[in-house]
């Protein structure tokens, strides 16, 4: 229950008084009038040829450094990434969360789940581990993923939920340490699967990545651009191997699901 002074009306009134007092003080003092912003004309390239050459070389070096982690991950995982048809038989498929819209998987997440359902139907995997964000009561990626898969014929007892897959590294470490996954087929879009495969291998999982094909739309280009920044963090995760945000006790969900799948 809010205290009286913390009600929206009280906050609005307080804000109005503060704005009024601030406006009065600003009229009296107006210190911003004494501030001089730098002119754009002051930002010039070096005048000498050598200075310009050094500036260009420095910019190129920064670009190379920014691209190094993503390049390393793509080259390192490229031989372990393919389609659902290329994927080897593994006991577990692992699907990374990709957001919800009105409680249902976004189109990108739905395509990942479609690929996982295909892997299950063709007998390449026996269990699907869905890993995503459930840090808020009203936002539950794993349960939405489970519902989507059961609607497409994957039995509920063959689906295992990881509710603390807050990012790719957390998902990989928890799959290994909490759920005991040693080998898995990972499912994600092409712009993310190389990073996911590299991280899971660094976490100790023998991973193969299935790259879900998508049209080159605005979302795809956004995801590809975002990977440049995410790859830098991923490289640090692979190097220093920190614990995930939430580790917790070991869970037998994958082991029990595999036992129920054994005839």
PDB file of N, CA and C in Angstrom, residues 82-140:
ATOM      1  N   UNK A  82      24.952 -25.827 -39.123  1.00  0.00           N
ATOM      2  CA  UNK A  82      24.292 -26.254 -40.346  1.00  0.00           C
ATOM      3  C   UNK A  82      22.787 -26.136 -40.210  1.00  0.00           C
ATOM      4  N   UNK A  83      22.063 -26.938 -40.969  1.00  0.00           N
ATOM      5  CA  UNK A  83      20.605 -26.930 -40.969  1.00  0.00           C
ATOM      6  C   UNK A  83      20.077 -28.106 -40.134  1.00  0.00           C
ATOM      7  N   UNK A  84      18.757 -28.192 -40.024  1.00  0.00           N
ATOM      8  CA  UNK A  84      18.163 -29.332 -39.317  1.00  0.00           C
ATOM      9  C   UNK A  84      18.501 -30.646 -40.018  1.00  0.00           C
ATOM     10  N   UNK A  85      18.622 -30.598 -41.352  1.00  0.00           N
ATOM     11  CA  UNK A  85      18.971 -31.808 -42.097  1.00  0.00           C
ATOM     12  C   UNK A  85      20.417 -32.228 -41.841  1.00  0.00           C
ATOM     13  N   UNK A  86      21.290 -31.241 -41.591  1.00  0.00           N
ATOM     14  CA  UNK A  86      22.707 -31.536 -41.357  1.00  0.00           C
ATOM     15  C   UNK A  86      22.987 -31.985 -39.928  1.00  0.00           C
ATOM     16  N   UNK A  87      22.091 -31.657 -39.010  1.00  0.00           N
ATOM     17  CA  UNK A  87      22.367 -31.864 -37.587  1.00  0.00           C
ATOM     18  C   UNK A  87      22.586 -33.338 -37.262  1.00  0.00           C
ATOM     19  N   UNK A  88      23.592 -33.641 -36.445  1.00  0.00           N
ATOM     20  CA  UNK A  88      23.798 -35.024 -36.012  1.00  0.00           C
ATOM     21  C   UNK A  88      22.788 -35.400 -34.941  1.00  0.00           C
ATOM     22  N   UNK A  89      22.648 -36.681 -34.700  1.00  0.00           N
ATOM     23  CA  UNK A  89      21.741 -37.136 -33.637  1.00  0.00           C
ATOM     24  C   UNK A  89      22.343 -36.793 -32.284  1.00  0.00           C
ATOM     25  N   UNK A  90      21.550 -36.137 -31.462  1.00  0.00           N
ATOM     26  CA  UNK A  90      21.921 -35.806 -30.087  1.00  0.00           C
ATOM     27  C   UNK A  90      20.707 -36.101 -29.215  1.00  0.00           C
ATOM     28  N   UNK A  91      20.924 -36.312 -27.957  1.00  0.00           N
ATOM     29  CA  UNK A  91      19.781 -36.574 -27.090  1.00  0.00           C
ATOM     30  C   UNK A  91      18.989 -35.305 -26.791  1.00  0.00           C
ATOM     31  N   UNK A  92      19.674 -34.159 -26.787  1.00  0.00           N
ATOM     32  CA  UNK A  92      19.043 -32.915 -26.334  1.00  0.00           C
ATOM     33  C   UNK A  92      19.153 -31.829 -27.396  1.00  0.00           C
ATOM     34  N   UNK A  93      18.047 -31.150 -27.643  1.00  0.00           N
ATOM     35  CA  UNK A  93      18.052 -29.900 -28.403  1.00  0.00           C
ATOM     36  C   UNK A  93      17.872 -28.760 -27.418  1.00  0.00           C
ATOM     37  N   UNK A  94      18.575 -27.690 -27.647  1.00  0.00           N
ATOM     38  CA  UNK A  94      18.532 -26.543 -26.730  1.00  0.00           C
ATOM     39  C   UNK A  94      18.092 -25.315 -27.516  1.00  0.00           C
ATOM     40  N   UNK A  95      16.982 -24.696 -27.079  1.00  0.00           N
ATOM     41  CA  UNK A  95      16.428 -23.538 -27.776  1.00  0.00           C
ATOM     42  C   UNK A  95      16.566 -22.311 -26.888  1.00  0.00           C
ATOM     43  N   UNK A  96      17.190 -21.271 -27.416  1.00  0.00           N
ATOM     44  CA  UNK A  96      17.393 -20.025 -26.681  1.00  0.00           C
ATOM     45  C   UNK A  96      16.193 -19.102 -26.866  1.00  0.00           C
ATOM     46  N   UNK A  97      15.808 -18.416 -25.802  1.00  0.00           N
ATOM     47  CA  UNK A  97      14.694 -17.476 -25.871  1.00  0.00           C
ATOM     48  C   UNK A  97      14.995 -16.311 -26.795  1.00  0.00           C
ATOM     49  N   UNK A  98      13.941 -15.742 -27.369  1.00  0.00           N
ATOM     50  CA  UNK A  98      14.112 -14.592 -28.275  1.00  0.00           C
ATOM     51  C   UNK A  98      12.946 -13.619 -28.153  1.00  0.00           C
ATOM     52  N   UNK A  99      12.334 -13.567 -26.968  1.00  0.00           N
ATOM     53  CA  UNK A  99      11.300 -12.567 -26.731  1.00  0.00           C
ATOM     54  C   UNK A  99       9.875 -13.075 -26.918  1.00  0.00           C
ATOM     55  N   UNK A 100       8.954 -12.384 -26.239  1.00  0.00           N
ATOM     56  CA  UNK A 100       7.529 -12.689 -26.328  1.00  0.00           C
ATOM     57  C   UNK A 100       6.771 -11.461 -26.809  1.00  0.00           C
ATOM     58  N   UNK A 101       5.634 -11.716 -27.433  1.00  0.00           N
ATOM     59  CA  UNK A 101       4.714 -10.648 -27.829  1.00  0.00           C
ATOM     60  C   UNK A 101       3.330 -11.049 -27.367  1.00  0.00           C
ATOM     61  N   UNK A 102       2.803 -10.302 -26.390  1.00  0.00           N
ATOM     62  CA  UNK A 102       1.498 -10.607 -25.798  1.00  0.00           C
ATOM     63  C   UNK A 102       1.437 -12.044 -25.280  1.00  0.00           C
ATOM     64  N   UNK A 103       2.513 -12.461 -24.661  1.00  0.00           N
ATOM     65  CA  UNK A 103       2.572 -13.767 -24.030  1.00  0.00           C
ATOM     66  C   UNK A 103       2.887 -14.922 -24.956  1.00  0.00           C
ATOM     67  N   UNK A 104       3.050 -14.649 -26.244  1.00  0.00           N
ATOM     68  CA  UNK A 104       3.359 -15.698 -27.216  1.00  0.00           C
ATOM     69  C   UNK A 104       4.756 -15.466 -27.792  1.00  0.00           C
ATOM     70  N   UNK A 105       5.408 -16.530 -28.287  1.00  0.00           N
ATOM     71  CA  UNK A 105       6.735 -16.346 -28.879  1.00  0.00           C
ATOM     72  C   UNK A 105       6.702 -15.373 -30.052  1.00  0.00           C
ATOM     73  N   UNK A 106       7.730 -14.538 -30.135  1.00  0.00           N
ATOM     74  CA  UNK A 106       7.887 -13.677 -31.301  1.00  0.00           C
ATOM     75  C   UNK A 106       8.131 -14.544 -32.538  1.00  0.00           C
ATOM     76  N   UNK A 107       7.967 -13.989 -33.744  1.00  0.00           N
ATOM     77  CA  UNK A 107       8.217 -14.800 -34.952  1.00  0.00           C
ATOM     78  C   UNK A 107       9.596 -15.454 -34.962  1.00  0.00           C
ATOM     79  N   UNK A 108      10.619 -14.748 -34.528  1.00  0.00           N
ATOM     80  CA  UNK A 108      11.962 -15.339 -34.532  1.00  0.00           C
ATOM     81  C   UNK A 108      12.038 -16.512 -33.559  1.00  0.00           C
ATOM     82  N   UNK A 109      11.449 -16.361 -32.388  1.00  0.00           N
ATOM     83  CA  UNK A 109      11.455 -17.465 -31.424  1.00  0.00           C
ATOM     84  C   UNK A 109      10.594 -18.616 -31.935  1.00  0.00           C
ATOM     85  N   UNK A 110       9.470 -18.313 -32.557  1.00  0.00           N
ATOM     86  CA  UNK A 110       8.611 -19.365 -33.107  1.00  0.00           C
ATOM     87  C   UNK A 110       9.354 -20.181 -34.154  1.00  0.00           C
ATOM     88  N   UNK A 111      10.171 -19.535 -34.973  1.00  0.00           N
ATOM     89  CA  UNK A 111      10.932 -20.258 -35.989  1.00  0.00           C
ATOM     90  C   UNK A 111      11.976 -21.172 -35.348  1.00  0.00           C
ATOM     91  N   UNK A 112      12.561 -20.733 -34.255  1.00  0.00           N
ATOM     92  CA  UNK A 112      13.497 -21.595 -33.525  1.00  0.00           C
ATOM     93  C   UNK A 112      12.770 -22.828 -32.990  1.00  0.00           C
ATOM     94  N   UNK A 113      11.596 -22.612 -32.434  1.00  0.00           N
ATOM     95  CA  UNK A 113      10.828 -23.725 -31.875  1.00  0.00           C
ATOM     96  C   UNK A 113      10.340 -24.672 -32.960  1.00  0.00           C
ATOM     97  N   UNK A 114       9.995 -24.125 -34.132  1.00  0.00           N
ATOM     98  CA  UNK A 114       9.607 -24.982 -35.259  1.00  0.00           C
ATOM     99  C   UNK A 114      10.757 -25.909 -35.637  1.00  0.00           C
ATOM    100  N   UNK A 115      11.970 -25.378 -35.650  1.00  0.00           N
ATOM    101  CA  UNK A 115      13.137 -26.197 -35.986  1.00  0.00           C
ATOM    102  C   UNK A 115      13.367 -27.277 -34.935  1.00  0.00           C
ATOM    103  N   UNK A 116      13.187 -26.924 -33.658  1.00  0.00           N
ATOM    104  CA  UNK A 116      13.349 -27.912 -32.587  1.00  0.00           C
ATOM    105  C   UNK A 116      12.291 -29.012 -32.696  1.00  0.00           C
ATOM    106  N   UNK A 117      11.055 -28.631 -33.018  1.00  0.00           N
ATOM    107  CA  UNK A 117       9.990 -29.628 -33.191  1.00  0.00           C
ATOM    108  C   UNK A 117      10.310 -30.555 -34.358  1.00  0.00           C
ATOM    109  N   UNK A 118      10.903 -30.007 -35.413  1.00  0.00           N
ATOM    110  CA  UNK A 118      11.300 -30.845 -36.545  1.00  0.00           C
ATOM    111  C   UNK A 118      12.397 -31.827 -36.137  1.00  0.00           C
ATOM    112  N   UNK A 119      13.357 -31.370 -35.349  1.00  0.00           N
ATOM    113  CA  UNK A 119      14.416 -32.263 -34.865  1.00  0.00           C
ATOM    114  C   UNK A 119      13.819 -33.396 -34.032  1.00  0.00           C
ATOM    115  N   UNK A 120      12.801 -33.073 -33.242  1.00  0.00           N
ATOM    116  CA  UNK A 120      12.170 -34.113 -32.427  1.00  0.00           C
ATOM    117  C   UNK A 120      11.388 -35.089 -33.313  1.00  0.00           C
ATOM    118  N   UNK A 121      10.623 -34.580 -34.255  1.00  0.00           N
ATOM    119  CA  UNK A 121       9.802 -35.442 -35.116  1.00  0.00           C
ATOM    120  C   UNK A 121      10.653 -36.397 -35.953  1.00  0.00           C
ATOM    121  N   UNK A 122      11.828 -35.924 -36.382  1.00  0.00           N
ATOM    122  CA  UNK A 122      12.697 -36.756 -37.218  1.00  0.00           C
ATOM    123  C   UNK A 122      13.581 -37.688 -36.394  1.00  0.00           C
ATOM    124  N   UNK A 123      13.441 -37.635 -35.069  1.00  0.00           N
ATOM    125  CA  UNK A 123      14.178 -38.552 -34.207  1.00  0.00           C
ATOM    126  C   UNK A 123      15.614 -38.167 -33.943  1.00  0.00           C
ATOM    127  N   UNK A 124      15.991 -36.941 -34.299  1.00  0.00           N
ATOM    128  CA  UNK A 124      17.380 -36.534 -34.060  1.00  0.00           C
ATOM    129  C   UNK A 124      17.629 -36.137 -32.614  1.00  0.00           C
ATOM    130  N   UNK A 125      16.581 -35.742 -31.904  1.00  0.00           N
ATOM    131  CA  UNK A 125      16.707 -35.442 -30.482  1.00  0.00           C
ATOM    132  C   UNK A 125      15.550 -36.104 -29.744  1.00  0.00           C
ATOM    133  N   UNK A 126      15.759 -36.343 -28.455  1.00  0.00           N
ATOM    134  CA  UNK A 126      14.724 -36.969 -27.631  1.00  0.00           C
ATOM    135  C   UNK A 126      14.089 -35.992 -26.654  1.00  0.00           C
ATOM    136  N   UNK A 127      14.834 -34.956 -26.306  1.00  0.00           N
ATOM    137  CA  UNK A 127      14.374 -33.985 -25.301  1.00  0.00           C
ATOM    138  C   UNK A 127      14.694 -32.584 -25.801  1.00  0.00           C
ATOM    139  N   UNK A 128      13.814 -31.635 -25.488  1.00  0.00           N
ATOM    140  CA  UNK A 128      14.052 -30.231 -25.843  1.00  0.00           C
ATOM    141  C   UNK A 128      14.185 -29.413 -24.553  1.00  0.00           C
ATOM    142  N   UNK A 129      15.332 -28.779 -24.397  1.00  0.00           N
ATOM    143  CA  UNK A 129      15.566 -27.876 -23.271  1.00  0.00           C
ATOM    144  C   UNK A 129      15.301 -26.453 -23.743  1.00  0.00           C
ATOM    145  N   UNK A 130      14.281 -25.810 -23.169  1.00  0.00           N
ATOM    146  CA  UNK A 130      13.967 -24.425 -23.525  1.00  0.00           C
ATOM    147  C   UNK A 130      14.525 -23.522 -22.435  1.00  0.00           C
ATOM    148  N   UNK A 131      15.334 -22.571 -22.831  1.00  0.00           N
ATOM    149  CA  UNK A 131      16.015 -21.720 -21.855  1.00  0.00           C
ATOM    150  C   UNK A 131      15.722 -20.258 -22.154  1.00  0.00           C
ATOM    151  N   UNK A 132      15.233 -19.540 -21.154  1.00  0.00           N
ATOM    152  CA  UNK A 132      14.858 -18.151 -21.375  1.00  0.00           C
ATOM    153  C   UNK A 132      14.688 -17.387 -20.076  1.00  0.00           C
ATOM    154  N   UNK A 133      14.110 -16.227 -20.198  1.00  0.00           N
ATOM    155  CA  UNK A 133      13.997 -15.265 -19.105  1.00  0.00           C
ATOM    156  C   UNK A 133      12.643 -15.410 -18.407  1.00  0.00           C
ATOM    157  N   UNK A 134      12.680 -15.570 -17.096  1.00  0.00           N
ATOM    158  CA  UNK A 134      11.482 -15.536 -16.263  1.00  0.00           C
ATOM    159  C   UNK A 134      11.769 -14.721 -15.009  1.00  0.00           C
ATOM    160  N   UNK A 135      12.493 -13.612 -15.197  1.00  0.00           N
ATOM    161  CA  UNK A 135      12.887 -12.776 -14.061  1.00  0.00           C
ATOM    162  C   UNK A 135      11.730 -11.956 -13.518  1.00  0.00           C
ATOM    163  N   UNK A 136      10.622 -11.863 -14.294  1.00  0.00           N
ATOM    164  CA  UNK A 136       9.431 -11.153 -13.834  1.00  0.00           C
ATOM    165  C   UNK A 136       8.238 -12.091 -13.918  1.00  0.00           C
ATOM    166  N   UNK A 137       7.299 -11.920 -12.996  1.00  0.00           N
ATOM    167  CA  UNK A 137       6.135 -12.803 -12.948  1.00  0.00           C
ATOM    168  C   UNK A 137       5.355 -12.747 -14.251  1.00  0.00           C
ATOM    169  N   UNK A 138       5.230 -11.571 -14.827  1.00  0.00           N
ATOM    170  CA  UNK A 138       4.396 -11.404 -16.021  1.00  0.00           C
ATOM    171  C   UNK A 138       5.139 -11.765 -17.310  1.00  0.00           C
ATOM    172  N   UNK A 139       6.397 -12.166 -17.209  1.00  0.00           N
ATOM    173  CA  UNK A 139       7.180 -12.476 -18.410  1.00  0.00           C
ATOM    174  C   UNK A 139       7.814 -13.847 -18.239  1.00  0.00           C
ATOM    175  N   UNK A 140       7.337 -14.826 -18.995  1.00  0.00           N
ATOM    176  CA  UNK A 140       7.770 -16.218 -18.802  1.00  0.00           C
ATOM    177  C   UNK A 140       8.055 -16.855 -20.162  1.00  0.00           C
TER     178      UNK A 140
END
